Amino acid sequence: MTVAAGGYVLRVESKRASKLLEALDAGQTPAEPVPLFKHSRTTALVVFACLNEGAITHIASGRQGAPAGSGLRRLNLETMEPLSQPVSLDQLRAAAPAKVRQHVERVFSSGGLLPPKSLGYVIDELLKIVPGLSARLERYGEERSRRIEEYSEAQIQNLALQKETLNIALRIGSFSRDALLQWSPTDDIDDNFLRGLPEVYTREDPMIISDLSTVPGFEAVRDLPYAAKEFVQDKNPKNRLTVIMANRTELEKQTGADLIYYNRTHGCVILVQYKAMSEAEDPPVFRWKAGDDLDGEIQRMVALRAVLQAMPPDDSPRGFRFSQDPFFLKICRRIQFEPDSARLFPGMYFPLALWERLATHSTTEGPKGGRFLGYRNATRRMSNSEFVELVRGGWIGTTLPQSAALTKVIEEILKTGKAVTFAIKDEPPPPEDGSDITVVEYEPPEEEEIEKPRLILQ
């Protein structure tokens, strides 16, 4: 299942148009008060700005900002650029097919949000008239949607999980997640999610091999099919995140994706496995029983944890952790592929030690000997935001000596048929005198699906 990006037609009076152009010329981000409209702040929004009467003159990436009066909100026009030629709204109206003509007429007349099929039409028609827009607009068009529909259900599920692992890695590292919205299907339907992003390295690239050759764990993926991409913070280019996606099987046959997040500065490693609740049940729950696939995965994690615990301790101040157990399960409310959204799956994180208690406690016991877990009987859990903050600060996970075991951890994951997302965060260590303080821009937490505990009859 996919969620389409949004498209907004912005009609601006001539006096306001001159103000927006002045802001653009000054290197500022233009903004315009618009009536409130419903659109997720984590979903892509393309703005067709009409700064001349009756014609689209500019394209921008839209982002809703602060309230701008009663019933109004600022629409920030990021990366705004002029079209090589204005495109008449009348020309677009005349060519509109009957199934979308009424909706196109309505939005063109007063401005506002385009319905998905109308957006697809406007994009495809603009690309015919102004071919130079292809790099910016192709991902919004109907052709991209048709190509996504060619994927099987298993491929879509695995792409969704791969995107989620990249998404949480970017969020932990305080990197922009706008790159997620640049994904497009590649010519090879078996390519992983990372290969659909621009500026991706492959294993044949000598630069990526040189940069990663000293990273613990890289040996496990060196000879496998993988893609890699480097993300750099705009405000602090010394902060970098290198992400590798590797697998031993084709996309159709993969059994999921796991995340390994490694902060080289702290020597801190976290591993996340993903499971989905069954939405066929009300309320949705995740079910498992002794002897199933999850049981085997838990046993492997317990064995790997023993290997890590046998490593030499790190008694330095930087080696302090609230918990040195790096293994987590995320039980997701749903797993669906949303290529035009940067939001995380709603769900619950459980450290392995907590999961071991849940797996033997009466609160998760079903009437037929199986186990079930949902929002209403998982009274101890972490949300997306809580998990991100603990990992970001290096408060949980392995210590520097334990990172030597990363190769074995990755090899064990690959044996299960899963893809591995290996994210390596590099940042300069803080000076001992505390003179260099990095200010991280506040990012409000995403909406969490929270349900109050109540009695469930199972």
GROMACS .gro file of C-alpha atoms in nm:
model
  458
    1MET     CA    1   0.000   0.000   0.000
    2THR     CA    2   0.134   0.345  -0.090
    3VAL     CA    3   0.048   0.698   0.018
    4ALA     CA    4   0.060   0.957  -0.259
    5ALA     CA    5   0.243   1.286  -0.224
    6GLY     CA    6   0.037   1.601  -0.212
    7GLY     CA    7   0.011   1.882  -0.465
    8TYR     CA    8  -0.097   2.237  -0.382
    9VAL     CA    9  -0.195   2.512  -0.627
   10LEU     CA   10  -0.099   2.850  -0.479
   11ARG     CA   11  -0.264   3.151  -0.641
   12VAL     CA   12  -0.103   3.479  -0.534
   13GLU     CA   13  -0.211   3.837  -0.596
   14SER     CA   14   0.041   4.061  -0.771
   15LYS     CA   15   0.134   4.263  -0.459
   16ARG     CA   16   0.208   3.949  -0.261
   17ALA     CA   17   0.385   3.792  -0.559
   18SER     CA   18   0.643   4.073  -0.561
   19LYS     CA   19   0.708   4.017  -0.188
   20LEU     CA   20   0.763   3.644  -0.242
   21LEU     CA   21   1.005   3.713  -0.528
   22GLU     CA   22   1.196   3.964  -0.314
   23ALA     CA   23   1.238   3.699  -0.043
   24LEU     CA   24   1.351   3.447  -0.302
   25ASP     CA   25   1.608   3.690  -0.447
   26ALA     CA   26   1.739   3.759  -0.096
   27GLY     CA   27   1.808   3.389  -0.041
   28GLN     CA   28   1.523   3.352   0.207
   29THR     CA   29   1.247   3.089   0.214
   30PRO     CA   30   0.929   3.256   0.087
   31ALA     CA   31   0.608   3.185   0.278
   32GLU     CA   32   0.242   3.261   0.216
   33PRO     CA   33  -0.058   3.245   0.452
   34VAL     CA   34  -0.312   2.994   0.319
   35PRO     CA   35  -0.637   2.846   0.453
   36LEU     CA   36  -0.584   2.545   0.678
   37PHE     CA   37  -0.568   2.217   0.488
   38LYS     CA   38  -0.510   1.860   0.597
   39HIS     CA   39  -0.172   1.721   0.500
   40SER     CA   40   0.085   1.531   0.708
   41ARG     CA   41   0.403   1.729   0.773
   42THR     CA   42   0.606   1.413   0.702
   43THR     CA   43   0.457   1.362   0.353
   44ALA     CA   44   0.597   1.525   0.040
   45LEU     CA   45   0.408   1.830  -0.090
   46VAL     CA   46   0.480   1.996  -0.424
   47VAL     CA   47   0.353   2.353  -0.468
   48PHE     CA   48   0.255   2.497  -0.806
   49ALA     CA   49   0.291   2.871  -0.747
   50CYS     CA   50   0.099   3.107  -0.976
   51LEU     CA   51   0.278   3.441  -0.935
   52ASN     CA   52   0.137   3.564  -1.266
   53GLU     CA   53  -0.237   3.568  -1.315
   54GLY     CA   54  -0.358   3.246  -1.474
   55ALA     CA   55  -0.025   3.061  -1.504
   56ILE     CA   56   0.207   2.837  -1.302
   57THR     CA   57   0.537   3.022  -1.279
   58HIS     CA   58   0.728   2.847  -0.999
   59ILE     CA   59   0.766   2.506  -0.835
   60ALA     CA   60   0.846   2.460  -0.466
   61SER     CA   61   0.851   2.198  -0.194
   62GLY     CA   62   0.580   2.294   0.054
   63ARG     CA   63   0.593   2.262   0.429
   64GLN     CA   64   0.322   2.383   0.667
   65GLY     CA   65   0.453   2.633   0.920
   66ALA     CA   66   0.319   2.837   1.209
   67PRO     CA   67  -0.040   2.967   1.237
   68ALA     CA   68  -0.089   3.291   1.045
   69GLY     CA   69  -0.423   3.413   1.178
   70SER     CA   70  -0.769   3.275   1.221
   71GLY     CA   71  -0.808   2.970   0.998
   72LEU     CA   72  -0.473   3.037   0.828
   73ARG     CA   73  -0.129   2.876   0.833
   74ARG     CA   74   0.202   2.970   0.673
   75LEU     CA   75   0.295   2.761   0.371
   76ASN     CA   76   0.674   2.764   0.350
   77LEU     CA   77   0.800   2.744  -0.009
   78GLU     CA   78   1.131   2.559   0.016
   79THR     CA   79   1.372   2.516  -0.279
   80MET     CA   80   1.148   2.738  -0.489
   81GLU     CA   81   1.254   2.778  -0.851
   82PRO     CA   82   1.102   2.937  -1.164
   83LEU     CA   83   0.980   2.734  -1.458
   84SER     CA   84   1.167   2.787  -1.783
   85GLN     CA   85   0.832   2.910  -1.919
   86PRO     CA   86   0.501   2.989  -1.748
   87VAL     CA   87   0.235   2.722  -1.804
   88SER     CA   88  -0.117   2.849  -1.859
   89LEU     CA   89  -0.387   2.710  -1.632
   90ASP     CA   90  -0.629   2.732  -1.923
   91GLN     CA   91  -0.399   2.508  -2.127
   92LEU     CA   92  -0.396   2.249  -1.848
   93ARG     CA   93  -0.775   2.276  -1.806
   94ALA     CA   94  -0.837   2.216  -2.175
   95ALA     CA   95  -0.628   1.899  -2.186
   96ALA     CA   96  -0.768   1.748  -1.865
   97PRO     CA   97  -0.947   1.414  -1.913
   98ALA     CA   98  -1.311   1.399  -1.810
   99LYS     CA   99  -1.245   1.195  -1.494
  100VAL     CA  100  -1.039   1.475  -1.334
  101ARG     CA  101  -1.160   1.788  -1.518
  102GLN     CA  102  -1.411   1.894  -1.252
  103HIS     CA  103  -1.155   1.863  -0.970
  104VAL     CA  104  -0.887   2.045  -1.171
  105GLU     CA  105  -1.130   2.329  -1.248
  106ARG     CA  106  -1.223   2.367  -0.882
  107VAL     CA  107  -0.865   2.381  -0.749
  108PHE     CA  108  -0.735   2.599  -1.033
  109SER     CA  109  -1.012   2.854  -0.967
  110SER     CA  110  -0.931   2.924  -0.602
  111GLY     CA  111  -0.614   2.730  -0.521
  112GLY     CA  112  -0.570   2.451  -0.271
  113LEU     CA  113  -0.487   2.081  -0.248
  114LEU     CA  114  -0.519   1.869  -0.562
  115PRO     CA  115  -0.680   1.522  -0.533
  116PRO     CA  116  -0.429   1.239  -0.607
  117LYS     CA  117  -0.548   1.160  -0.962
  118SER     CA  118  -0.566   1.529  -1.050
  119LEU     CA  119  -0.211   1.573  -0.919
  120GLY     CA  120  -0.094   1.284  -1.136
  121TYR     CA  121  -0.252   1.445  -1.442
  122VAL     CA  122  -0.100   1.790  -1.373
  123ILE     CA  123   0.246   1.639  -1.321
  124ASP     CA  124   0.237   1.430  -1.639
  125GLU     CA  125   0.110   1.725  -1.846
  126LEU     CA  126   0.372   1.964  -1.702
  127LEU     CA  127   0.647   1.718  -1.791
  128LYS     CA  128   0.528   1.720  -2.153
  129ILE     CA  129   0.532   2.100  -2.167
  130VAL     CA  130   0.850   2.160  -1.962
  131PRO     CA  131   1.069   1.847  -1.994
  132GLY     CA  132   1.338   2.009  -1.777
  133LEU     CA  133   1.120   1.947  -1.473
  134SER     CA  134   1.162   1.570  -1.494
  135ALA     CA  135   1.433   1.545  -1.227
  136ARG     CA  136   1.210   1.725  -0.980
  137LEU     CA  137   0.861   1.602  -1.064
  138GLU     CA  138   0.886   1.247  -1.201
  139ARG     CA  139   0.847   1.095  -0.855
  140TYR     CA  140   0.504   1.259  -0.819
  141GLY     CA  141   0.366   1.135  -1.152
  142GLU     CA  142   0.132   0.852  -1.243
  143GLU     CA  143   0.408   0.661  -1.426
  144ARG     CA  144   0.596   0.616  -1.097
  145SER     CA  145   0.278   0.489  -0.932
  146ARG     CA  146   0.228   0.237  -1.211
  147ARG     CA  147   0.585   0.109  -1.168
  148ILE     CA  148   0.534   0.066  -0.794
  149GLU     CA  149   0.223  -0.142  -0.864
  150GLU     CA  150   0.444  -0.392  -1.051
  151TYR     CA  151   0.606  -0.501  -0.723
  152SER     CA  152   0.471  -0.811  -0.554
  153GLU     CA  153   0.327  -0.794  -0.204
  154ALA     CA  154   0.645  -0.954  -0.062
  155GLN     CA  155   0.868  -0.702  -0.240
  156ILE     CA  156   0.659  -0.409  -0.115
  157GLN     CA  157   0.674  -0.544   0.240
  158ASN     CA  158   1.053  -0.570   0.226
  159LEU     CA  159   1.095  -0.225   0.072
  160ALA     CA  160   0.879  -0.085   0.351
  161LEU     CA  161   1.100  -0.245   0.618
  162GLN     CA  162   1.420  -0.129   0.447
  163LYS     CA  163   1.287   0.227   0.429
  164GLU     CA  164   1.193   0.210   0.799
  165THR     CA  165   1.546   0.104   0.899
  166LEU     CA  166   1.695   0.395   0.703
  167ASN     CA  167   1.434   0.633   0.844
  168ILE     CA  168   1.508   0.556   1.208
  169ALA     CA  169   1.886   0.568   1.145
  170LEU     CA  170   1.853   0.920   0.999
  171ARG     CA  171   1.635   1.030   1.288
  172ILE     CA  172   1.873   0.892   1.552
  173GLY     CA  173   2.163   1.074   1.389
  174SER     CA  174   1.969   1.404   1.360
  175PHE     CA  175   1.992   1.403   0.980
  176SER     CA  176   1.730   1.541   0.744
  177ARG     CA  177   1.488   1.275   0.622
  178ASP     CA  178   1.403   1.463   0.304
  179ALA     CA  179   1.623   1.218   0.109
  180LEU     CA  180   1.368   0.943   0.180
  181LEU     CA  181   1.122   1.129  -0.040
  182GLN     CA  182   1.360   1.117  -0.339
  183TRP     CA  183   1.313   0.741  -0.387
  184SER     CA  184   1.200   0.608  -0.723
  185PRO     CA  185   1.176   0.252  -0.856
  186THR     CA  186   1.491   0.138  -1.039
  187ASP     CA  187   1.510  -0.064  -1.359
  188ASP     CA  188   1.590  -0.375  -1.152
  189ILE     CA  189   1.284  -0.476  -0.951
  190ASP     CA  190   1.508  -0.669  -0.707
  191ASP     CA  191   1.706  -0.361  -0.601
  192ASN     CA  192   1.690  -0.264  -0.234
  193PHE     CA  193   1.539   0.065  -0.119
  194LEU     CA  194   1.872   0.248  -0.098
  195ARG     CA  195   1.943   0.191  -0.467
  196GLY     CA  196   1.636   0.397  -0.551
  197LEU     CA  197   1.791   0.711  -0.398
  198PRO     CA  198   2.026   0.948  -0.585
  199GLU     CA  199   2.405   0.943  -0.540
  200VAL     CA  200   2.436   0.584  -0.420
  201TYR     CA  201   2.764   0.391  -0.421
  202THR     CA  202   2.794   0.024  -0.514
  203ARG     CA  203   3.039  -0.233  -0.381
  204GLU     CA  204   3.261  -0.185  -0.688
  205ASP     CA  205   3.329   0.177  -0.589
  206PRO     CA  206   3.686   0.197  -0.447
  207MET     CA  207   3.599   0.506  -0.242
  208ILE     CA  208   3.337   0.333  -0.030
  209ILE     CA  209   3.559   0.026   0.019
  210SER     CA  210   3.846   0.248   0.136
  211ASP     CA  211   3.628   0.449   0.375
  212LEU     CA  212   3.469   0.143   0.536
  213SER     CA  213   3.758  -0.101   0.540
  214THR     CA  214   3.837  -0.016   0.905
  215VAL     CA  215   3.475  -0.034   1.025
  216PRO     CA  216   3.406  -0.338   1.246
  217GLY     CA  217   3.152  -0.561   1.073
  218PHE     CA  218   3.221  -0.446   0.716
  219GLU     CA  219   3.393  -0.776   0.641
  220ALA     CA  220   3.055  -0.949   0.671
  221VAL     CA  221   2.910  -0.758   0.373
  222ARG     CA  222   3.219  -0.674   0.165
  223ASP     CA  223   3.157  -0.949  -0.091
  224LEU     CA  224   2.776  -0.934  -0.094
  225PRO     CA  225   2.550  -0.728  -0.323
  226TYR     CA  226   2.511  -0.399  -0.140
  227ALA     CA  227   2.448  -0.031  -0.192
  228ALA     CA  228   2.582   0.253   0.022
  229LYS     CA  229   2.501   0.619   0.064
  230GLU     CA  230   2.656   0.896   0.271
  231PHE     CA  231   2.441   1.158   0.445
  232VAL     CA  232   2.594   1.484   0.569
  233GLN     CA  233   2.445   1.734   0.814
  234ASP     CA  234   2.404   2.076   0.651
  235LYS     CA  235   2.481   2.267   0.971
  236ASN     CA  236   2.776   2.050   1.076
  237PRO     CA  237   2.941   1.872   0.779
  238LYS     CA  238   3.171   1.682   1.018
  239ASN     CA  239   2.866   1.477   1.122
  240ARG     CA  240   2.819   1.201   0.867
  241LEU     CA  241   2.609   0.888   0.838
  242THR     CA  242   2.713   0.610   0.601
  243VAL     CA  243   2.437   0.357   0.534
  244ILE     CA  244   2.490   0.015   0.375
  245MET     CA  245   2.206  -0.215   0.267
  246ALA     CA  246   2.318  -0.571   0.200
  247ASN     CA  247   2.144  -0.902   0.136
  248ARG     CA  248   2.211  -1.257   0.022
  249THR     CA  249   1.875  -1.317  -0.146
  250GLU     CA  250   1.661  -1.133  -0.400
  251LEU     CA  251   1.400  -0.889  -0.276
  252GLU     CA  252   1.108  -1.127  -0.330
  253LYS     CA  253   1.260  -1.398  -0.108
  254GLN     CA  254   1.390  -1.182   0.177
  255THR     CA  255   1.236  -1.243   0.517
  256GLY     CA  256   1.254  -0.885   0.644
  257ALA     CA  257   1.519  -0.630   0.735
  258ASP     CA  258   1.714  -0.557   1.052
  259LEU     CA  259   1.890  -0.236   1.151
  260ILE     CA  260   2.239  -0.218   1.299
  261TYR     CA  261   2.320   0.136   1.410
  262TYR     CA  262   2.684   0.200   1.502
  263ASN     CA  263   2.802   0.529   1.655
  264ARG     CA  264   3.177   0.518   1.602
  265THR     CA  265   3.244   0.800   1.848
  266HIS     CA  266   3.080   0.620   2.140
  267GLY     CA  267   3.159   0.269   2.011
  268CYS     CA  268   2.788   0.207   2.059
  269VAL     CA  269   2.589  -0.052   1.860
  270ILE     CA  270   2.212  -0.109   1.857
  271LEU     CA  271   2.027  -0.383   1.664
  272VAL     CA  272   1.652  -0.366   1.588
  273GLN     CA  273   1.431  -0.646   1.454
  274TYR     CA  274   1.082  -0.571   1.321
  275LYS     CA  275   0.757  -0.764   1.363
  276ALA     CA  276   0.403  -0.668   1.259
  277MET     CA  277   0.077  -0.696   1.449
  278SER     CA  278  -0.219  -0.864   1.286
  279GLU     CA  279  -0.473  -0.599   1.186
  280ALA     CA  280  -0.729  -0.872   1.125
  281GLU     CA  281  -0.783  -0.873   1.500
  282ASP     CA  282  -0.949  -0.602   1.705
  283PRO     CA  283  -0.753  -0.472   1.881
  284PRO     CA  284  -0.446  -0.559   1.667
  285VAL     CA  285  -0.195  -0.784   1.842
  286PHE     CA  286   0.126  -0.968   1.764
  287ARG     CA  287   0.112  -1.344   1.823
  288TRP     CA  288   0.390  -1.600   1.863
  289LYS     CA  289   0.448  -1.941   2.016
  290ALA     CA  290   0.731  -2.170   2.119
  291GLY     CA  291   0.919  -2.321   1.827
  292ASP     CA  292   0.825  -2.060   1.563
  293ASP     CA  293   1.065  -1.836   1.367
  294LEU     CA  294   1.069  -1.568   1.635
  295ASP     CA  295   1.168  -1.825   1.895
  296GLY     CA  296   1.474  -1.914   1.687
  297GLU     CA  297   1.563  -1.547   1.637
  298ILE     CA  298   1.542  -1.480   2.011
  299GLN     CA  299   1.773  -1.774   2.079
  300ARG     CA  300   2.026  -1.634   1.832
  301MET     CA  301   2.012  -1.292   1.999
  302VAL     CA  302   2.062  -1.449   2.342
  303ALA     CA  303   2.366  -1.639   2.211
  304LEU     CA  304   2.512  -1.324   2.053
  305ARG     CA  305   2.451  -1.131   2.373
  306ALA     CA  306   2.660  -1.390   2.558
  307VAL     CA  307   2.943  -1.334   2.308
  308LEU     CA  308   2.926  -0.958   2.368
  309GLN     CA  309   2.917  -0.995   2.745
  310ALA     CA  310   3.237  -1.201   2.731
  311MET     CA  311   3.425  -0.903   2.580
  312PRO     CA  312   3.653  -0.690   2.801
  313PRO     CA  313   3.466  -0.418   2.995
  314ASP     CA  314   3.493  -0.047   2.913
  315ASP     CA  315   3.535   0.144   3.240
  316SER     CA  316   3.586   0.486   3.080
  317PRO     CA  317   3.324   0.761   3.133
  318ARG     CA  318   3.235   0.743   2.764
  319GLY     CA  319   3.170   0.371   2.801
  320PHE     CA  320   2.890   0.420   3.054
  321ARG     CA  321   2.553   0.276   2.947
  322PHE     CA  322   2.218   0.241   3.118
  323SER     CA  323   2.212  -0.098   2.947
  324GLN     CA  324   2.476  -0.274   2.738
  325ASP     CA  325   2.218  -0.505   2.579
  326PRO     CA  326   2.202  -0.392   2.212
  327PHE     CA  327   1.907  -0.607   2.099
  328PHE     CA  328   1.559  -0.461   2.050
  329LEU     CA  329   1.235  -0.573   1.890
  330LYS     CA  330   0.995  -0.326   1.738
  331ILE     CA  331   0.636  -0.448   1.718
  332CYS     CA  332   0.475  -0.238   1.447
  333ARG     CA  333   0.109  -0.141   1.439
  334ARG     CA  334   0.125  -0.193   1.065
  335ILE     CA  335   0.389  -0.228   0.794
  336GLN     CA  336   0.305  -0.044   0.476
  337PHE     CA  337   0.513   0.116   0.204
  338GLU     CA  338   0.472   0.495   0.194
  339PRO     CA  339   0.738   0.625  -0.047
  340ASP     CA  340   0.607   0.981  -0.021
  341SER     CA  341   0.614   0.997   0.359
  342ALA     CA  342   0.899   1.037   0.608
  343ARG     CA  343   0.701   0.916   0.907
  344LEU     CA  344   0.808   0.613   1.107
  345PHE     CA  345   0.592   0.306   1.157
  346PRO     CA  346   0.383   0.348   1.472
  347GLY     CA  347   0.489   0.082   1.714
  348MET     CA  348   0.653  -0.028   2.039
  349TYR     CA  349   1.020  -0.104   2.116
  350PHE     CA  350   1.119  -0.376   2.362
  351PRO     CA  351   1.471  -0.448   2.488
  352LEU     CA  352   1.555  -0.818   2.465
  353ALA     CA  353   1.566  -0.848   2.846
  354LEU     CA  354   1.211  -0.709   2.874
  355TRP     CA  355   1.093  -0.936   2.593
  356GLU     CA  356   1.227  -1.238   2.781
  357ARG     CA  357   1.008  -1.144   3.077
  358LEU     CA  358   0.702  -1.084   2.859
  359ALA     CA  359   0.750  -1.420   2.688
  360THR     CA  360   0.701  -1.605   3.016
  361HIS     CA  361   0.455  -1.376   3.197
  362SER     CA  362   0.086  -1.444   3.240
  363THR     CA  363  -0.009  -1.108   3.081
  364THR     CA  364   0.090  -1.238   2.735
  365GLU     CA  365  -0.046  -1.591   2.771
  366GLY     CA  366  -0.322  -1.694   2.531
  367PRO     CA  367  -0.594  -1.955   2.598
  368LYS     CA  368  -0.434  -2.215   2.368
  369GLY     CA  369  -0.078  -2.190   2.493
  370GLY     CA  370   0.039  -1.924   2.249
  371ARG     CA  371   0.140  -1.567   2.330
  372PHE     CA  372  -0.002  -1.230   2.226
  373LEU     CA  373   0.111  -0.870   2.272
  374GLY     CA  374  -0.057  -0.541   2.189
  375TYR     CA  375  -0.079  -0.186   2.314
  376ARG     CA  376  -0.323  -0.285   2.586
  377ASN     CA  377  -0.117  -0.549   2.764
  378ALA     CA  378   0.228  -0.402   2.694
  379THR     CA  379   0.238  -0.162   2.986
  380ARG     CA  380   0.618  -0.123   2.966
  381ARG     CA  381   0.742  -0.018   2.622
  382MET     CA  382   0.931   0.254   2.435
  383SER     CA  383   0.786   0.483   2.172
  384ASN     CA  384   0.973   0.594   1.859
  385SER     CA  385   1.074   0.921   2.026
  386GLU     CA  386   1.192   0.760   2.351
  387PHE     CA  387   1.401   0.502   2.165
  388VAL     CA  388   1.560   0.766   1.940
  389GLU     CA  389   1.671   0.984   2.231
  390LEU     CA  390   1.835   0.697   2.421
  391VAL     CA  391   2.028   0.573   2.118
  392ARG     CA  392   2.120   0.923   2.002
  393GLY     CA  393   2.287   0.998   2.334
  394GLY     CA  394   2.476   0.670   2.345
  395TRP     CA  395   2.298   0.573   2.668
  396ILE     CA  396   2.216   0.219   2.553
  397GLY     CA  397   2.398  -0.036   2.344
  398THR     CA  398   2.739  -0.197   2.327
  399THR     CA  399   3.067  -0.046   2.439
  400LEU     CA  400   3.377   0.011   2.225
  401PRO     CA  401   3.547  -0.326   2.301
  402GLN     CA  402   3.225  -0.512   2.215
  403SER     CA  403   3.214  -0.362   1.864
  404ALA     CA  404   3.480  -0.617   1.764
  405ALA     CA  405   3.201  -0.876   1.752
  406LEU     CA  406   2.999  -0.685   1.490
  407THR     CA  407   3.105  -0.912   1.204
  408LYS     CA  408   2.957  -1.217   1.378
  409VAL     CA  409   2.634  -1.029   1.454
  410ILE     CA  410   2.585  -0.927   1.090
  411GLU     CA  411   2.670  -1.274   0.961
  412GLU     CA  412   2.407  -1.428   1.188
  413ILE     CA  413   2.140  -1.190   1.057
  414LEU     CA  414   2.225  -1.260   0.693
  415LYS     CA  415   2.191  -1.635   0.755
  416THR     CA  416   1.820  -1.580   0.827
  417GLY     CA  417   1.753  -1.446   0.477
  418LYS     CA  418   1.700  -1.090   0.595
  419ALA     CA  419   1.849  -0.774   0.449
  420VAL     CA  420   2.079  -0.576   0.679
  421THR     CA  421   2.085  -0.199   0.706
  422PHE     CA  422   2.422  -0.109   0.857
  423ALA     CA  423   2.432   0.260   0.956
  424ILE     CA  424   2.763   0.410   1.072
  425LYS     CA  425   2.751   0.750   1.243
  426ASP     CA  426   3.070   0.957   1.248
  427GLU     CA  427   3.107   1.274   1.448
  428PRO     CA  428   3.403   1.445   1.614
  429PRO     CA  429   3.431   1.363   1.986
  430PRO     CA  430   3.346   1.657   2.217
  431PRO     CA  431   3.648   1.839   2.367
  432GLU     CA  432   3.722   1.755   2.727
  433ASP     CA  433   3.674   2.115   2.841
  434GLY     CA  434   3.320   2.131   2.701
  435SER     CA  435   3.404   2.437   2.491
  436ASP     CA  436   3.236   2.306   2.178
  437ILE     CA  437   2.863   2.261   2.233
  438THR     CA  438   2.654   2.138   1.941
  439VAL     CA  439   2.296   2.264   1.934
  440VAL     CA  440   2.059   2.013   1.774
  441GLU     CA  441   1.756   2.169   1.609
  442TYR     CA  442   1.438   2.061   1.785
  443GLU     CA  443   1.229   1.812   1.591
  444PRO     CA  444   0.884   1.760   1.739
  445PRO     CA  445   0.795   1.396   1.805
  446GLU     CA  446   0.575   1.222   1.555
  447GLU     CA  447   0.224   1.124   1.643
  448GLU     CA  448   0.234   0.806   1.848
  449GLU     CA  449  -0.055   0.563   1.853
  450ILE     CA  450  -0.121   0.520   2.224
  451GLU     CA  451  -0.396   0.304   2.361
  452LYS     CA  452  -0.480   0.283   2.728
  453PRO     CA  453  -0.449  -0.062   2.886
  454ARG     CA  454  -0.778  -0.240   2.931
  455LEU     CA  455  -0.895  -0.593   2.995
  456ILE     CA  456  -0.880  -0.812   2.685
  457LEU     CA  457  -1.062  -1.141   2.667
  458GLN     CA  458  -0.852  -1.384   2.466
   0.00000   0.00000   0.00000
